Coordinates of C-alpha atoms in Angstrom, one line a residue:
M1 CA 257.5 -117.4 -151.7
N2 CA 259.4 -114.0 -151.6
I3 CA 259.0 -112.0 -154.8
L4 CA 261.6 -109.2 -155.6
V5 CA 260.7 -107.0 -158.4
F6 CA 263.5 -104.6 -159.6
D7 CA 264.3 -101.9 -161.8
I8 CA 267.5 -99.7 -162.3
E9 CA 268.5 -96.2 -163.5
T10 CA 271.8 -95.5 -165.1
I11 CA 273.9 -92.6 -166.3
P12 CA 277.1 -92.9 -168.5
D13 CA 280.1 -94.4 -166.6
I14 CA 282.4 -91.4 -167.1
E15 CA 285.4 -92.8 -165.6
S16 CA 285.5 -96.0 -167.5
G17 CA 284.8 -93.8 -170.8
R18 CA 287.8 -91.7 -170.0
R19 CA 289.9 -94.9 -169.6
L20 CA 288.6 -96.6 -172.6
H21 CA 288.5 -93.7 -175.0
G22 CA 291.2 -91.3 -173.7
L23 CA 288.8 -88.6 -172.7
D24 CA 291.0 -87.1 -169.8
G25 CA 290.6 -83.4 -169.4
L26 CA 287.0 -83.1 -170.4
S27 CA 284.4 -82.3 -168.0
D28 CA 281.7 -85.0 -167.1
Q29 CA 279.1 -83.6 -169.6
D30 CA 281.6 -83.1 -172.4
A31 CA 283.0 -86.7 -171.8
A32 CA 279.4 -88.1 -171.8
E33 CA 278.7 -86.3 -175.0
A34 CA 281.9 -87.6 -176.6
M35 CA 280.9 -91.1 -175.6
F36 CA 277.6 -90.7 -177.2
K37 CA 279.2 -89.4 -180.4
L38 CA 281.6 -92.6 -180.4
R39 CA 278.5 -94.8 -180.0
R40 CA 276.4 -93.1 -182.9
Q41 CA 279.7 -93.5 -185.0
E42 CA 279.7 -97.2 -184.0
T43 CA 275.9 -97.8 -184.9
G44 CA 275.9 -95.7 -188.1
N45 CA 273.8 -93.0 -186.3
A46 CA 271.0 -95.6 -185.3
S47 CA 271.5 -95.2 -181.7
D48 CA 273.7 -93.3 -179.1
F49 CA 272.6 -95.8 -176.2
L50 CA 275.8 -96.9 -174.6
R51 CA 276.9 -100.4 -174.5
L52 CA 276.0 -102.0 -171.2
H53 CA 279.5 -102.1 -169.6
L54 CA 279.5 -98.3 -169.8
H55 CA 276.3 -97.7 -167.8
Q56 CA 276.8 -96.6 -164.0
V57 CA 274.0 -97.3 -161.7
V58 CA 272.4 -94.3 -159.8
A59 CA 269.2 -95.9 -158.6
I60 CA 267.8 -99.4 -157.8
S61 CA 264.1 -99.6 -156.9
V62 CA 262.4 -102.7 -155.6
V63 CA 259.0 -104.0 -154.7
L64 CA 259.3 -106.9 -152.2
A65 CA 256.3 -109.1 -151.8
T66 CA 256.3 -111.7 -148.9
R67 CA 253.9 -113.3 -146.6
D68 CA 254.1 -110.4 -144.4
G69 CA 252.8 -108.0 -147.1
V70 CA 254.3 -105.8 -149.8
S71 CA 256.6 -102.8 -149.7
V72 CA 258.3 -100.4 -152.3
W73 CA 261.5 -98.5 -151.8
S74 CA 264.9 -97.5 -153.5
L75 CA 268.0 -99.0 -152.1
G76 CA 270.3 -96.8 -150.1
T77 CA 270.1 -93.1 -150.0
P78 CA 270.4 -90.4 -152.7
E79 CA 273.9 -90.0 -151.5
S80 CA 274.9 -93.7 -151.6
P81 CA 277.8 -94.5 -153.9
E82 CA 277.0 -97.1 -156.7
A83 CA 279.0 -100.0 -155.0
E84 CA 276.7 -99.7 -151.9
L85 CA 273.5 -99.5 -154.1
V86 CA 274.7 -102.9 -156.0
Q87 CA 275.8 -104.4 -152.8
R88 CA 272.5 -103.9 -151.3
F89 CA 270.7 -105.5 -154.2
F90 CA 272.7 -108.7 -154.0
D91 CA 272.5 -108.7 -150.1
G92 CA 268.8 -108.9 -150.6
I93 CA 269.1 -111.9 -152.7
E94 CA 271.4 -113.6 -150.1
R95 CA 268.9 -112.8 -147.4
Y96 CA 265.7 -113.7 -149.0
T97 CA 266.6 -116.0 -152.0
P98 CA 263.6 -114.4 -153.9
T99 CA 261.9 -115.0 -157.3
L100 CA 263.3 -112.0 -159.2
V101 CA 260.9 -110.1 -161.6
S102 CA 261.8 -107.6 -164.2
W103 CA 261.0 -105.9 -167.4
N104 CA 264.0 -106.4 -169.8
G105 CA 266.0 -107.4 -166.8
R106 CA 267.7 -110.2 -168.7
G107 CA 268.6 -107.8 -171.6
F108 CA 269.7 -104.7 -169.6
D109 CA 269.3 -104.5 -165.7
L110 CA 271.1 -107.9 -164.8
P111 CA 274.0 -107.5 -167.3
V112 CA 274.6 -103.9 -166.1
L113 CA 274.7 -105.2 -162.5
H114 CA 277.0 -108.0 -163.5
Y115 CA 279.6 -105.5 -165.0
R116 CA 279.3 -103.1 -162.0
S117 CA 279.8 -106.1 -159.6
L118 CA 282.8 -107.0 -161.5
L119 CA 284.1 -103.4 -161.4
H120 CA 283.4 -103.1 -157.6
G121 CA 284.5 -106.7 -156.7
I122 CA 281.1 -107.3 -155.1
Q123 CA 280.4 -110.9 -153.9
A124 CA 277.0 -112.6 -154.5
P125 CA 277.5 -116.4 -154.1
R126 CA 273.8 -117.0 -153.8
Y127 CA 273.0 -115.1 -156.9
W128 CA 275.8 -116.9 -159.1
E129 CA 274.9 -120.5 -157.6
T130 CA 274.3 -123.0 -160.3
G131 CA 274.3 -126.1 -158.2
V132 CA 277.9 -126.6 -157.2
D133 CA 277.2 -125.7 -153.3
D134 CA 273.4 -126.0 -153.5
Q135 CA 272.0 -128.8 -155.6
S136 CA 268.5 -127.4 -155.7
F137 CA 270.1 -124.5 -157.8
R138 CA 271.3 -127.0 -160.4
W139 CA 267.6 -127.2 -161.9
N140 CA 266.5 -123.6 -160.9
N141 CA 269.0 -120.7 -160.8
Y142 CA 269.3 -117.0 -161.4
I143 CA 271.5 -117.4 -164.4
N144 CA 269.8 -119.8 -166.8
R145 CA 267.5 -118.1 -169.2
F146 CA 264.6 -120.6 -168.8
H147 CA 264.6 -121.2 -165.1
Q148 CA 262.1 -119.5 -162.8
R149 CA 264.1 -117.7 -160.2
H150 CA 264.1 -114.7 -162.6
T151 CA 261.0 -114.0 -164.5
D152 CA 261.9 -111.2 -167.3
L153 CA 258.2 -110.3 -168.3
M154 CA 259.2 -108.7 -171.4
D155 CA 261.0 -111.8 -172.5
V156 CA 258.3 -114.2 -171.3
L157 CA 255.3 -112.3 -172.8
A158 CA 257.0 -111.8 -176.1
G159 CA 257.7 -115.7 -176.3
Y160 CA 261.5 -115.0 -176.2
E161 CA 260.9 -113.3 -179.7
P162 CA 262.8 -109.9 -179.9
R163 CA 260.5 -108.6 -182.6
A164 CA 257.5 -109.2 -180.2
A165 CA 258.9 -107.2 -177.3
A166 CA 256.8 -104.3 -176.1
P167 CA 257.7 -101.3 -173.9
L168 CA 256.6 -101.5 -170.3
D169 CA 254.9 -98.0 -170.5
A170 CA 252.6 -99.4 -173.3
I171 CA 251.6 -102.6 -171.7
A172 CA 251.0 -101.1 -168.2
T173 CA 249.0 -98.1 -169.9
M174 CA 247.1 -100.8 -171.9
L175 CA 246.1 -102.7 -168.7
G176 CA 244.8 -99.6 -166.9
F177 CA 247.9 -99.1 -164.8
P178 CA 249.6 -95.5 -164.5
G179 CA 252.6 -96.2 -166.7
K180 CA 255.1 -93.2 -167.1
M181 CA 254.3 -90.2 -165.2
G182 CA 256.2 -87.3 -166.5
M183 CA 259.5 -88.9 -166.7
A184 CA 261.4 -91.4 -168.9
G185 CA 264.7 -93.3 -169.0
N186 CA 266.1 -90.8 -171.5
K187 CA 265.7 -88.0 -169.0
V188 CA 267.7 -89.6 -166.3
W189 CA 271.2 -88.1 -167.4
E190 CA 269.5 -84.6 -167.7
R191 CA 268.1 -85.0 -164.1
Y192 CA 271.4 -86.4 -162.7
L193 CA 273.2 -83.3 -164.2
A194 CA 270.8 -81.1 -162.5
G195 CA 271.3 -82.7 -159.3
D196 CA 267.9 -84.1 -158.8
I197 CA 268.6 -87.7 -157.7
K198 CA 265.3 -87.8 -155.9
A199 CA 263.4 -87.4 -159.0
I200 CA 265.3 -90.4 -160.6
R201 CA 264.6 -92.6 -157.6
D202 CA 261.0 -91.5 -157.5
Y203 CA 260.7 -92.4 -161.1
C204 CA 262.4 -95.7 -160.6
E205 CA 259.9 -96.6 -157.9
T206 CA 256.9 -96.0 -160.2
D207 CA 258.5 -98.0 -162.9
V208 CA 258.9 -101.0 -160.6
L209 CA 255.3 -100.5 -159.4
N210 CA 254.1 -100.8 -162.9
T211 CA 256.4 -104.0 -163.4
Y212 CA 254.8 -105.5 -160.2
L213 CA 251.3 -105.0 -161.4
V214 CA 251.9 -106.4 -164.7
Y215 CA 253.5 -109.4 -162.9
L216 CA 250.4 -109.7 -161.0
R217 CA 248.3 -109.9 -164.2
Y218 CA 250.8 -112.4 -165.5
L219 CA 250.3 -114.6 -162.5
L220 CA 246.6 -114.5 -163.2
I221 CA 246.7 -115.4 -166.9
S222 CA 249.3 -118.3 -166.0
G223 CA 247.0 -119.7 -163.3
R224 CA 249.0 -119.1 -160.4
H225 CA 246.6 -116.4 -159.0
S226 CA 242.9 -117.0 -158.9
E227 CA 240.8 -113.9 -159.9
Q228 CA 240.2 -113.4 -156.2
G229 CA 244.0 -113.8 -155.4
Y230 CA 244.8 -111.2 -158.2
R231 CA 242.2 -108.7 -156.6
D232 CA 243.5 -109.4 -153.0
A233 CA 247.1 -108.7 -154.3
C234 CA 246.2 -105.4 -156.0
E235 CA 244.1 -104.3 -153.0
S236 CA 247.0 -105.1 -150.6
L237 CA 249.3 -102.9 -152.8
R238 CA 246.7 -100.1 -152.7
H239 CA 246.6 -100.3 -148.9
R240 CA 250.3 -100.0 -148.7
L241 CA 250.6 -97.1 -151.1
A242 CA 247.8 -95.2 -149.2
E243 CA 249.9 -95.5 -146.0
E244 CA 253.1 -94.0 -147.5
D245 CA 253.6 -90.4 -147.2
K246 CA 255.4 -89.8 -150.5
P247 CA 253.8 -87.5 -153.0
H248 CA 254.9 -89.6 -156.1
L249 CA 253.4 -92.9 -154.6
R250 CA 250.1 -91.1 -153.8
A251 CA 250.1 -89.7 -157.4
F252 CA 250.7 -93.3 -158.7
L253 CA 247.9 -94.4 -156.4
E254 CA 245.6 -91.7 -157.6
A255 CA 246.3 -92.3 -161.3
W256 CA 245.8 -96.1 -160.8
N257 CA 242.4 -95.6 -159.0
D258 CA 241.3 -93.0 -161.7
E259 CA 242.0 -95.6 -164.5
N260 CA 239.9 -98.3 -162.6
A261 CA 237.1 -96.0 -161.5

């Protein structure tokens, strides 16, 4: 079975904001601030987190676990346009038909990817299949909330009760995994304005690694991994990270090993 753990990072969709709110003539930064202000007015100052159709994807990171091993990377390059990133994500589903794993993917990542696919006209027949062309997808597909082709760990562990949901960083840290490492989602726009796409992609990769490690623990408690299987999967990831010549992955490994020393 192929497992694809994924995470996305986003910034305000300035162009759509200009179309929807008449923000022509403003710089990107000023247009974003106007969008945040409008959102605060909409929520009674409770939040400036934009509605999901106004998020532009700037990074998608994945962990792919197959019979051949495990690997982690960010799709495309730092220069790749959004449409290419989204297309590559759905191309991976077409190729591997994996089990998708996320943290809040059903509440955030996938709806954002749906809207971006709509905007760019990206076709993903395998992802949207619900049994019309492939009967096996009638009973198990990516779209239905209670099917197994997508496991949203935040949803599952909270028993689908929003009040019980927890942040990934808190759960990862509680379990002895590295958690956040000097970066957070609310800093992505700031880093993007500074031109530091690499920092965003590196952060996204560490987030998806935390998600994968929590998923391995979930497989253990659900009986899908034995204790030895769980340890073997963790050791396989350790070996893979040790082979990577990337400072942020080495730092993740060192932090993980320190926690488990």
